[in-house]
Short mmCIF file of C-alpha atoms in Angstrom, two decimals:
data_model
loop_
_atom_site.label_atom_id
_atom_site.label_comp_id
_atom_site.label_asym_id
_atom_site.label_seq_id
_atom_site.Cartn_x
_atom_site.Cartn_y
_atom_site.Cartn_z
CA MET A 926 -2.30 22.05 -15.39
CA LEU A 927 -1.63 20.17 -12.39
CA SER A 928 -1.13 22.72 -9.98
CA ASN A 929 -3.34 23.37 -7.08
CA ILE A 930 -4.82 19.70 -7.26
CA PRO A 931 -5.71 19.12 -3.42
CA ASN A 932 -3.87 16.33 -1.84
CA ALA A 933 -7.14 13.84 -1.67
CA THR A 934 -7.53 14.39 -5.28
CA LEU A 935 -3.79 13.59 -5.99
CA LYS A 936 -4.45 10.25 -3.97
CA ARG A 937 -6.98 9.12 -5.99
CA LEU A 938 -5.69 9.67 -9.39
CA ALA A 939 -3.99 6.45 -9.85
CA LEU A 940 -7.12 4.51 -8.93
CA TYR A 941 -8.78 6.34 -11.73
CA ARG A 942 -5.94 5.96 -14.22
CA ARG A 943 -6.06 2.13 -13.60
CA CYS A 944 -9.62 1.87 -13.91
CA PHE A 945 -9.45 3.75 -17.17
CA VAL A 946 -6.56 1.73 -18.73
CA GLU A 947 -8.65 -1.35 -17.85
CA LEU A 948 -11.74 -0.14 -19.54
CA ASP A 949 -9.82 1.03 -22.48
CA GLU A 950 -8.42 -3.23 -22.48
CA MET A 951 -12.27 -4.09 -22.62
CA ARG A 952 -12.57 -1.77 -25.33
CA VAL A 953 -15.47 0.23 -23.40
CA ARG A 954 -15.21 3.75 -25.10
CA ARG A 955 -17.40 5.68 -22.72
CA ILE A 956 -18.56 5.97 -19.20
CA GLN A 957 -20.87 7.71 -16.86
CA SER A 958 -19.83 9.36 -13.80
CA GLY A 959 -22.66 6.93 -12.09
CA GLU A 960 -21.24 3.73 -13.47
CA LEU A 961 -17.67 4.84 -12.70
CA SER A 962 -18.90 5.41 -8.92
CA GLN A 963 -20.27 2.03 -8.69
CA LYS A 964 -16.79 0.25 -10.14
CA ILE A 965 -14.64 1.88 -7.78
CA GLY A 966 -16.80 2.73 -4.82
CA ILE A 967 -16.28 6.63 -4.87
CA ASP A 968 -19.27 8.91 -5.02
CA SER A 969 -20.08 10.39 -8.43
CA ALA A 970 -19.83 14.11 -6.88
CA THR A 971 -16.14 13.48 -5.85
CA ILE A 972 -15.24 11.98 -9.40
CA ARG A 973 -16.92 14.80 -11.11
CA ARG A 974 -15.28 17.35 -8.86
CA ASP A 975 -11.68 15.13 -8.95
CA PHE A 976 -11.76 15.45 -12.98
CA SER A 977 -12.60 18.81 -13.14
CA TYR A 978 -8.83 19.48 -12.30
CA LEU A 979 -8.01 17.39 -14.95
CA GLY A 980 -9.47 19.91 -17.72
CA GLU A 981 -12.83 19.73 -19.42
CA LEU A 982 -13.16 15.88 -19.95
CA GLY A 983 -16.63 15.02 -19.88
CA ARG A 984 -20.33 16.51 -20.68
CA GLN A 985 -23.11 16.68 -18.45
CA GLY A 986 -25.40 13.22 -19.28
CA TYR A 987 -22.63 11.86 -21.94
CA GLY A 988 -20.22 10.73 -19.54
CA TYR A 989 -16.30 10.38 -20.14
CA GLU A 990 -14.66 9.10 -23.14
CA VAL A 991 -12.14 6.89 -21.86
CA ARG A 992 -9.33 7.86 -24.39
CA VAL A 993 -9.87 11.21 -24.06
CA VAL A 994 -9.26 10.49 -20.07
CA LEU A 995 -6.31 8.56 -20.43
CA GLU A 996 -4.65 11.06 -22.82
CA ALA A 997 -5.35 13.68 -20.08
CA PHE A 998 -3.73 11.17 -17.45
CA ASN A 999 -0.72 10.71 -20.00
CA ASN A 1000 -0.10 14.48 -20.65
CA LEU A 1001 0.49 14.74 -16.62
CA LEU A 1002 2.45 11.81 -16.28
CA LYS A 1003 5.03 12.58 -19.40
CA PRO A 1004 5.40 8.89 -20.38
CA ASP A 1005 7.51 9.99 -23.19
CA ASP A 1006 10.07 11.18 -20.42
CA ALA A 1007 9.49 7.85 -18.08
CA GLN A 1008 10.98 8.09 -14.69
CA ARG A 1009 14.41 6.29 -14.39
CA CYS A 1010 13.88 4.58 -10.96
CA ILE A 1011 16.07 1.91 -9.03
CA LEU A 1012 15.27 -0.63 -6.75
CA ILE A 1013 16.91 -1.02 -3.37
CA GLY A 1014 16.65 -4.27 -1.43
CA VAL A 1015 15.90 -7.44 -3.87
CA GLY A 1016 13.74 -9.36 -1.59
CA ASN A 1017 10.42 -10.84 -2.31
CA LEU A 1018 8.65 -7.58 -2.11
CA GLY A 1019 11.16 -6.04 -4.46
CA ARG A 1020 11.15 -8.89 -6.59
CA ALA A 1021 7.19 -8.96 -6.89
CA LEU A 1022 7.65 -5.00 -8.40
CA VAL A 1023 10.35 -6.51 -11.06
CA LYS A 1024 8.15 -9.18 -12.03
CA TYR A 1025 5.53 -6.72 -12.59
CA PHE A 1026 7.31 -3.94 -14.47
CA SER A 1027 8.84 -6.75 -16.82
CA SER A 1028 5.64 -8.63 -17.56
CA ASP A 1029 4.70 -8.85 -21.35
CA LYS A 1030 1.23 -7.39 -20.01
CA PHE A 1031 2.99 -4.19 -18.55
CA LYS A 1032 5.19 -3.60 -21.73
CA ARG A 1033 2.60 -4.03 -24.21
CA ARG A 1034 0.20 -1.68 -21.83
CA LEU A 1035 -0.63 1.68 -24.07
CA PHE A 1036 -1.17 3.51 -21.21
CA ARG A 1037 1.12 2.33 -18.89
CA THR A 1038 2.73 3.91 -16.03
CA PRO A 1039 5.86 5.94 -17.33
CA VAL A 1040 8.64 3.96 -15.00
CA ASN A 1041 11.61 2.96 -16.29
CA LEU A 1042 13.15 0.33 -13.74
CA VAL A 1043 16.68 0.41 -14.56
CA ALA A 1044 18.74 -1.22 -12.11
CA GLY A 1045 18.37 -3.27 -8.59
CA PHE A 1046 21.05 -2.95 -5.58
CA ASP A 1047 21.44 -5.31 -2.66
CA ILE A 1048 24.25 -6.59 -0.62
CA ASP A 1049 23.29 -10.17 -0.97
CA GLU A 1050 26.48 -11.48 -2.89
CA SER A 1051 24.45 -14.26 -4.47
CA LEU A 1052 22.47 -11.69 -6.27
CA VAL A 1053 24.70 -9.17 -7.00
CA GLY A 1054 26.19 -9.47 -10.50
CA GLN A 1055 23.11 -11.30 -11.43
CA HIS A 1056 19.68 -10.19 -13.35
CA ILE A 1057 16.05 -10.74 -11.90
CA GLY A 1058 14.22 -11.07 -15.36
CA GLU A 1059 16.00 -8.12 -17.30
CA LEU A 1060 17.09 -5.95 -14.33
CA PRO A 1061 20.84 -5.96 -13.59
CA ILE A 1062 21.70 -6.15 -9.80
CA TYR A 1063 24.56 -4.26 -7.79
CA HIS A 1064 26.17 -4.02 -5.09
CA LEU A 1065 24.83 -1.08 -2.77
CA ASP A 1066 28.57 0.42 -2.54
CA ASN A 1067 27.98 1.69 -6.32
CA LEU A 1068 24.69 3.11 -5.54
CA SER A 1069 25.52 6.66 -5.62
CA SER A 1070 27.87 6.70 -8.53
CA TYR A 1071 25.30 5.00 -10.57
CA ILE A 1072 22.35 7.31 -9.79
CA GLU A 1073 24.48 9.94 -10.64
CA GLU A 1074 25.85 8.74 -13.77
CA ASN A 1075 22.47 7.38 -14.86
CA HIS A 1076 20.04 10.16 -14.04
CA VAL A 1077 17.94 8.41 -11.95
CA THR A 1078 15.06 10.35 -10.13
CA TYR A 1079 13.07 7.62 -8.17
CA VAL A 1080 14.24 4.70 -5.58
CA ILE A 1081 11.72 1.85 -4.42
CA LEU A 1082 12.94 1.23 -1.09
CA ALA A 1083 12.60 -2.29 0.16
CA VAL A 1084 15.41 -2.90 2.30
CA PRO A 1085 14.66 -4.01 5.86
CA PRO A 1086 13.65 -1.46 8.50
CA PHE A 1087 16.79 -1.41 10.62
CA VAL A 1088 18.85 0.16 7.49
CA ALA A 1089 16.20 2.10 5.92
CA GLN A 1090 17.16 5.20 7.27
CA LYS A 1091 20.79 4.90 7.04
CA VAL A 1092 19.93 4.11 2.98
CA ALA A 1093 17.62 6.99 2.85
CA THR A 1094 20.12 9.31 4.10
CA SER A 1095 22.82 7.97 1.86
CA LEU A 1096 20.60 9.40 -1.05
CA GLU A 1097 20.55 13.00 -0.20
CA GLY A 1098 22.00 14.93 -2.77
CA LEU A 1099 22.21 13.10 -5.64
CA GLY A 1100 19.05 14.46 -7.39
CA ILE A 1101 16.58 12.18 -6.06
CA LYS A 1102 12.93 13.47 -6.42
CA GLY A 1103 11.04 10.67 -4.63
CA ILE A 1104 10.96 7.45 -2.41
CA LEU A 1105 8.28 4.79 -2.47
CA ASN A 1106 9.69 3.77 0.82
CA LEU A 1107 8.40 -0.03 1.31
CA SER A 1108 10.61 -0.80 4.38
CA SER A 1109 8.27 -0.82 6.96
CA THR A 1110 9.42 2.39 9.00
CA VAL A 1111 9.37 5.94 8.86
CA ILE A 1112 12.38 7.36 7.19
CA ASN A 1113 13.40 11.40 7.32
CA VAL A 1114 14.90 12.87 4.73
CA SER A 1115 15.19 16.79 3.36
CA GLU A 1116 12.32 18.30 1.83
CA ASP A 1117 13.97 18.30 -1.76
CA ILE A 1118 12.69 14.18 -1.59
CA LEU A 1119 9.36 13.21 -1.57
CA VAL A 1120 8.60 10.26 0.46
CA HIS A 1121 5.51 7.99 -0.19
CA GLU A 1122 5.02 4.86 2.19
CA VAL A 1123 3.30 1.69 1.78
CA ASP A 1124 3.73 -1.00 4.65
CA LEU A 1125 1.73 -3.86 3.93
CA ASN A 1126 1.21 -5.24 7.74
CA MET A 1127 0.01 -1.59 8.39
CA GLU A 1128 -2.76 -2.04 5.88
CA LEU A 1129 -3.64 -5.32 7.49
CA GLU A 1130 -4.19 -3.69 10.60
CA THR A 1131 -6.04 -0.73 9.17
CA LEU A 1132 -8.58 -3.45 7.40
CA PHE A 1133 -8.62 -4.70 11.27
CA PHE A 1134 -9.67 -1.14 12.36
CA TYR A 1135 -12.17 -0.63 9.66
CA VAL A 1136 -13.88 -4.04 10.35
CA PHE A 1137 -13.92 -3.51 13.96
CA GLN A 1138 -15.50 -0.09 13.76
CA ARG A 1139 -18.03 -1.42 11.69
CA GLU A 1140 -18.76 -4.25 14.29
CA GLN A 1141 -19.01 -1.84 16.73
CA LEU A 1142 -21.69 0.33 14.92
CA LYS A 1143 -23.85 -2.88 14.78
CA LYS A 1144 -24.03 -3.58 18.47
CA MET B 872 -15.12 2.79 22.37
CA LEU B 873 -14.08 2.44 18.61
CA SER B 874 -17.68 3.73 17.48
CA ASN B 875 -17.73 6.77 15.21
CA ILE B 876 -14.22 7.14 14.85
CA PRO B 877 -14.18 8.84 11.69
CA ASN B 878 -12.82 6.89 8.33
CA ALA B 879 -9.72 9.78 8.07
CA THR B 880 -8.92 8.74 11.73
CA LEU B 881 -9.03 5.43 11.40
CA LYS B 882 -6.66 5.35 8.34
CA ARG B 883 -3.90 6.85 10.47
CA LEU B 884 -4.48 4.40 13.54
CA ALA B 885 -2.05 1.65 12.38
CA LEU B 886 0.54 4.31 11.57
CA TYR B 887 0.22 5.51 14.85
CA ARG B 888 0.50 2.22 16.61
CA ARG B 889 3.68 1.20 14.32
CA CYS B 890 5.58 4.36 15.48
CA PHE B 891 4.81 3.40 19.27
CA VAL B 892 5.61 0.10 18.95
CA GLU B 893 9.05 1.17 17.64
CA LEU B 894 9.14 3.77 20.51
CA ASP B 895 8.59 1.24 22.85
CA GLU B 896 11.16 -0.94 21.29
CA MET B 897 13.64 1.75 21.77
CA ARG B 898 12.70 2.09 25.24
CA VAL B 899 11.36 5.11 25.07
CA ARG B 900 8.50 5.92 27.73
CA ARG B 901 6.68 8.98 26.71
CA ILE B 902 6.58 11.54 23.88
CA GLN B 903 5.14 14.86 23.14
CA SER B 904 2.58 15.32 20.35
CA GLY B 905 4.98 17.87 18.92
CA GLU B 906 8.04 15.00 18.70
CA LEU B 907 5.44 12.52 17.54
CA SER B 908 4.54 14.80 14.41
CA GLN B 909 8.09 15.64 13.47
CA LYS B 910 8.43 12.00 13.37
CA ILE B 911 5.66 10.80 11.12
CA GLY B 912 4.80 13.97 9.40
CA ILE B 913 1.08 14.50 10.87
CA ASP B 914 0.61 17.79 12.37
CA SER B 915 0.05 18.16 16.36
CA ALA B 916 -3.57 19.27 16.33
CA THR B 917 -4.41 16.37 13.97
CA ILE B 918 -2.70 13.75 16.35
CA ARG B 919 -4.24 15.12 19.25
CA ARG B 920 -7.80 15.03 17.88
CA ASP B 921 -7.39 11.45 16.56
CA PHE B 922 -5.85 10.31 20.03
CA SER B 923 -8.98 11.77 21.61
CA TYR B 924 -11.14 8.88 20.02
CA LEU B 925 -9.07 6.51 21.76
CA GLY B 926 -9.69 7.63 25.09
CA GLU B 927 -7.77 9.71 27.88
CA LEU B 928 -4.22 9.07 26.78
CA GLY B 929 -2.21 12.29 27.65
CA ARG B 930 -2.42 15.19 29.62
CA GLN B 931 -1.26 18.74 28.51
CA GLY B 932 2.38 19.09 28.23
CA TYR B 933 3.17 16.00 29.72
CA GLY B 934 3.00 13.86 26.51
CA TYR B 935 1.43 10.55 25.87
CA GLU B 936 3.22 7.39 27.70
CA VAL B 937 4.02 5.00 24.99
CA ARG B 938 2.69 1.84 26.97
CA VAL B 939 -0.55 3.60 28.06
CA VAL B 940 -1.14 4.33 23.74
CA LEU B 941 -0.20 0.57 23.07
CA GLU B 942 -2.08 -0.83 25.60
CA ALA B 943 -5.36 1.39 24.67
CA PHE B 944 -4.50 0.16 20.66
CA ASN B 945 -4.22 -3.44 21.96
CA ASN B 946 -7.54 -3.09 23.57
CA LEU B 947 -9.42 -2.13 20.32
CA LEU B 948 -7.51 -4.89 18.53
CA LYS B 949 -8.32 -7.82 21.11
CA PRO B 950 -4.73 -9.66 20.40
CA ASP B 951 -6.06 -12.70 22.65
CA ASP B 952 -8.65 -13.24 19.90
CA ALA B 953 -5.80 -13.07 16.94
CA GLN B 954 -7.85 -12.78 13.36
CA ARG B 955 -7.63 -16.20 11.57
CA CYS B 956 -6.23 -15.18 8.29
CA ILE B 957 -5.34 -17.00 4.92
CA LEU B 958 -3.37 -16.09 2.08
CA ILE B 959 -4.56 -16.63 -1.44
CA GLY B 960 -2.02 -16.66 -4.12
CA VAL B 961 1.89 -17.58 -2.83
CA GLY B 962 3.58 -15.40 -5.41
CA ASN B 963 6.29 -12.74 -4.30
CA LEU B 964 4.24 -10.53 -2.84
CA GLY B 965 2.16 -13.09 -0.62
CA ARG B 966 5.72 -14.45 0.44
CA ALA B 967 6.93 -11.19 1.64
CA LEU B 968 3.84 -11.19 3.95
CA VAL B 969 4.46 -14.55 5.02
CA LYS B 970 8.31 -14.25 5.64
CA TYR B 971 7.05 -11.14 7.62
CA PHE B 972 4.38 -12.90 9.74
CA SER B 973 6.71 -15.96 10.55
CA SER B 974 9.98 -13.82 11.49
CA ASP B 975 11.19 -14.02 14.93
CA LYS B 976 11.23 -10.25 15.42
CA PHE B 977 7.50 -10.13 14.43
CA LYS B 978 6.73 -13.26 16.74
CA ARG B 979 9.00 -11.97 19.66
CA ARG B 980 6.86 -8.59 19.41
CA LEU B 981 4.83 -7.55 22.47
CA PHE B 982 2.43 -5.75 20.75
CA ARG B 983 2.22 -7.84 17.29
CA THR B 984 -0.49 -7.37 15.34
CA PRO B 985 -3.21 -9.80 15.80
CA VAL B 986 -3.22 -11.83 12.95
CA ASN B 987 -2.81 -15.42 12.97
CA LEU B 988 -1.76 -16.76 9.19
CA VAL B 989 -3.14 -20.00 9.11
CA ALA B 990 -2.77 -21.24 5.44
CA GLY B 991 -1.72 -20.40 1.78
CA PHE B 992 -3.91 -21.21 -1.42
CA ASP B 993 -2.63 -21.62 -4.71
CA ILE B 994 -2.97 -23.57 -8.04
CA ASP B 995 0.56 -24.15 -8.81
CA GLU B 996 1.20 -28.06 -8.17
CA SER B 997 4.85 -27.38 -7.31
CA LEU B 998 3.70 -25.25 -4.30
CA VAL B 999 0.50 -27.32 -3.30
CA GLY B 1000 1.35 -29.62 -0.20
CA GLN B 1001 4.73 -27.84 0.83
CA HIS B 1002 5.09 -25.18 3.40
CA ILE B 1003 6.24 -21.54 3.10
CA GLY B 1004 8.21 -21.32 6.42
CA GLU B 1005 5.59 -22.74 8.49
CA LEU B 1006 2.74 -21.83 6.55
CA PRO B 1007 0.86 -25.36 4.82
CA ILE B 1008 -0.13 -24.38 1.24
CA TYR B 1009 -3.17 -26.10 -0.11
CA HIS B 1010 -5.19 -26.16 -3.43
CA LEU B 1011 -7.25 -23.66 -4.27
CA ASP B 1012 -10.17 -26.45 -4.63
CA ASN B 1013 -10.12 -26.85 -0.79
CA LEU B 1014 -10.55 -23.16 -0.22
CA SER B 1015 -14.30 -23.21 0.87
CA SER B 1016 -14.34 -26.07 3.11
CA TYR B 1017 -11.16 -25.12 4.93
CA ILE B 1018 -12.48 -21.39 5.59
CA GLU B 1019 -15.77 -23.20 6.76
CA GLU B 1020 -13.94 -25.91 9.05
CA ASN B 1021 -11.40 -23.08 10.61
CA HIS B 1022 -13.18 -20.15 11.27
CA VAL B 1023 -11.11 -18.03 8.77
CA THR B 1024 -12.52 -14.36 8.89
CA TYR B 1025 -9.63 -12.57 6.85
CA VAL B 1026 -8.05 -13.08 3.65
CA ILE B 1027 -4.90 -11.84 2.18
CA LEU B 1028 -5.91 -11.68 -2.01
CA ALA B 1029 -2.57 -11.68 -3.74
CA VAL B 1030 -3.35 -13.51 -7.22
CA PRO B 1031 -3.34 -12.04 -10.75
CA PRO B 1032 -6.02 -9.69 -11.46
CA PHE B 1033 -7.52 -11.61 -13.74
CA VAL B 1034 -8.77 -14.19 -11.70
CA ALA B 1035 -9.35 -11.99 -8.87
CA GLN B 1036 -12.96 -11.27 -9.27
CA LYS B 1037 -13.58 -14.80 -9.79
CA VAL B 1038 -11.77 -16.05 -6.33
CA ALA B 1039 -13.47 -12.90 -4.42
CA THR B 1040 -16.78 -14.47 -5.57
CA SER B 1041 -16.07 -17.83 -4.29
CA LEU B 1042 -15.27 -16.19 -0.69
CA GLU B 1043 -19.35 -14.96 -0.28
CA GLY B 1044 -21.35 -16.83 2.23
CA LEU B 1045 -18.39 -18.30 4.49
CA GLY B 1046 -18.10 -15.66 7.28
CA ILE B 1047 -15.30 -13.84 5.56
CA LYS B 1048 -15.30 -10.19 7.28
CA GLY B 1049 -12.26 -8.79 5.43
CA ILE B 1050 -10.29 -8.83 2.11
CA LEU B 1051 -6.66 -7.11 1.99
CA ASN B 1052 -6.72 -7.11 -1.87
CA LEU B 1053 -3.26 -6.95 -3.58
CA SER B 1054 -4.57 -8.25 -6.60
CA SER B 1055 -4.05 -5.09 -8.38
CA THR B 1056 -7.48 -4.87 -9.61
CA VAL B 1057 -10.64 -3.95 -8.29
CA ILE B 1058 -13.21 -6.59 -6.55
CA ASN B 1059 -16.61 -6.52 -6.15
CA VAL B 1060 -18.18 -8.37 -3.38
CA SER B 1061 -21.59 -8.12 -1.17
CA GLU B 1062 -21.48 -5.39 2.07
CA ASP B 1063 -20.62 -8.23 4.64
CA ILE B 1064 -17.11 -8.28 3.23
CA LEU B 1065 -14.76 -5.01 3.69
CA VAL B 1066 -12.37 -4.84 1.07
CA HIS B 1067 -9.29 -2.88 1.44
CA GLU B 1068 -6.94 -2.31 -1.46
CA VAL B 1069 -3.24 -1.88 -1.92
CA ASP B 1070 -1.64 -1.89 -5.21
CA LEU B 1071 2.20 -1.04 -5.55
CA ASN B 1072 2.02 0.11 -8.95
CA MET B 1073 -0.54 2.69 -8.19
CA GLU B 1074 1.35 3.82 -5.23
CA LEU B 1075 4.50 4.66 -7.43
CA GLU B 1076 2.09 6.27 -9.55
CA THR B 1077 0.51 8.44 -6.76
CA LEU B 1078 4.16 9.40 -5.89
CA PHE B 1079 4.62 10.55 -9.34
CA PHE B 1080 1.76 12.54 -9.17
CA TYR B 1081 2.76 14.07 -6.15
CA VAL B 1082 6.17 15.02 -7.26
CA PHE B 1083 4.76 16.57 -10.37
CA GLN B 1084 2.33 18.74 -8.73
CA ARG B 1085 5.35 19.74 -6.57
CA GLU B 1086 7.50 20.33 -9.56
CA GLN B 1087 4.41 22.38 -11.10
CA LEU B 1088 4.20 24.78 -7.93
CA LYS B 1089 7.85 25.71 -7.81
CA LYS B 1090 7.51 27.09 -11.70
#
C-alpha cells in the first residue's frame, strides 16, 4: 500500500499522524479536511491528495474518522513489530529523546511511535554502566557486537560533528536500515542505510531566511 | 536580492551554508557543483538553480569560490545585526542549543549563524536566577517586559506541548518576528509571527516512513 508515495507526501505523514493522535486524545471523532488544513497550515487539496495514498479514508463532505486514519497509519508503521533503536551520544540532545520515549505520556499513548529505544552508547566513563531513565548506557567499543546480537535496525546519532563520520562508517554491514542524524554534519554511508538529518542550528537559520524573505517582500 | 526565492530553495539555504562553512574550515577554496552534489545529496541542477537566486556566484566549469558564496550568504543574514533571540523552556533540548551557541567553536567561527541568544526563561525555581553557561535564566513571569525592553525578535520555544499554545499566545504584539517551535505540537499565532517547527520524534517517524517505503519498493 505504501509503494510509490511521493517524497513530498512521505515528509508530511508524521505531521498528519501527530495531529490525529492529538485529536484522538481530545476525543475528537471526525474532522473535515478544511478544519485540518487550518490546524496544521497545509492546504486542503494537498491533504486530500496525500491521504488518497493511504487508502479510502474519507468521504466528500463527511470528513475523516480519526480512528480510521490512525489505524491506516498503524498499518504502515507496524507497531506490533516496534523498531529496535539505539542512541549513540548521550548528551543533552540525546537525553531529550530518551526522556520523551521513556515518559509515561508516551508509553500510555495508544497510537505511539513504534520505536523501542533499547540502549545508549557513549565514551564518557561517568555515563557508561549507568542508566538514563530505564535506558542502559554502554561503551562505544561494544557497539557492533550489541547491534548484531540485538538485531538493532535504527540509530539516533547524536555525537559531536567531528566524530560523526567515523561512527557512521562503523555502522556499515551490521543490518542498520536507518539513521536519524542529529550530529550537525553530513555523513556519507552506503546506500543500504537511509539517513535523515536534523540540525537545530540549521533550522534556526532556515527560520531567519524565511523571515528575511518575508521582510524583503514587504518593501 | 532575496525576494521571490521559492520556499523549496529557502529550505535548502541553511544546508548549503553549513556545507560551505565546513569547506572553508577545511581550507577548501573552490568546489564544483558535482562534488557539492555528492557531498550533500542534492542533484547538481537543483544546486545551480538554487544558487542562481543568490547572484552571480559561479562560472561554468570553474565551480564556486567558497568565500564568495559565504559572503553572499552573509549579506542575506546580516551578521552585523545579530538576531536577538531568547529560549523559553530550559530542558534538555533547550540546553543542547545553549551549549552549542556558547561553545568556543561556535563563537570563533568566522561565518557563524548571526544569532545572539540573550536569555532563557523557565518556571522551575531551581533554574530561575541561575546561568546555563553564560545565559541568564529568568522567570516566565518576566517574559513580556524583557522582550519589549531588550528588543528581542526571535524565540526558541522548547516548553512541554500542553503549555506551548499559552506561551505562544503571550508572545503576540511584542514585536517577535519568528518562533522556532520545538514544543512537539502545532501552535497558532497571528500572521506577523513566522513559525518554523521541528519535532524530533516526528523526524524519527519520517525516517521510518522512508525506510518502509523503500522496503515496499524492493518487494
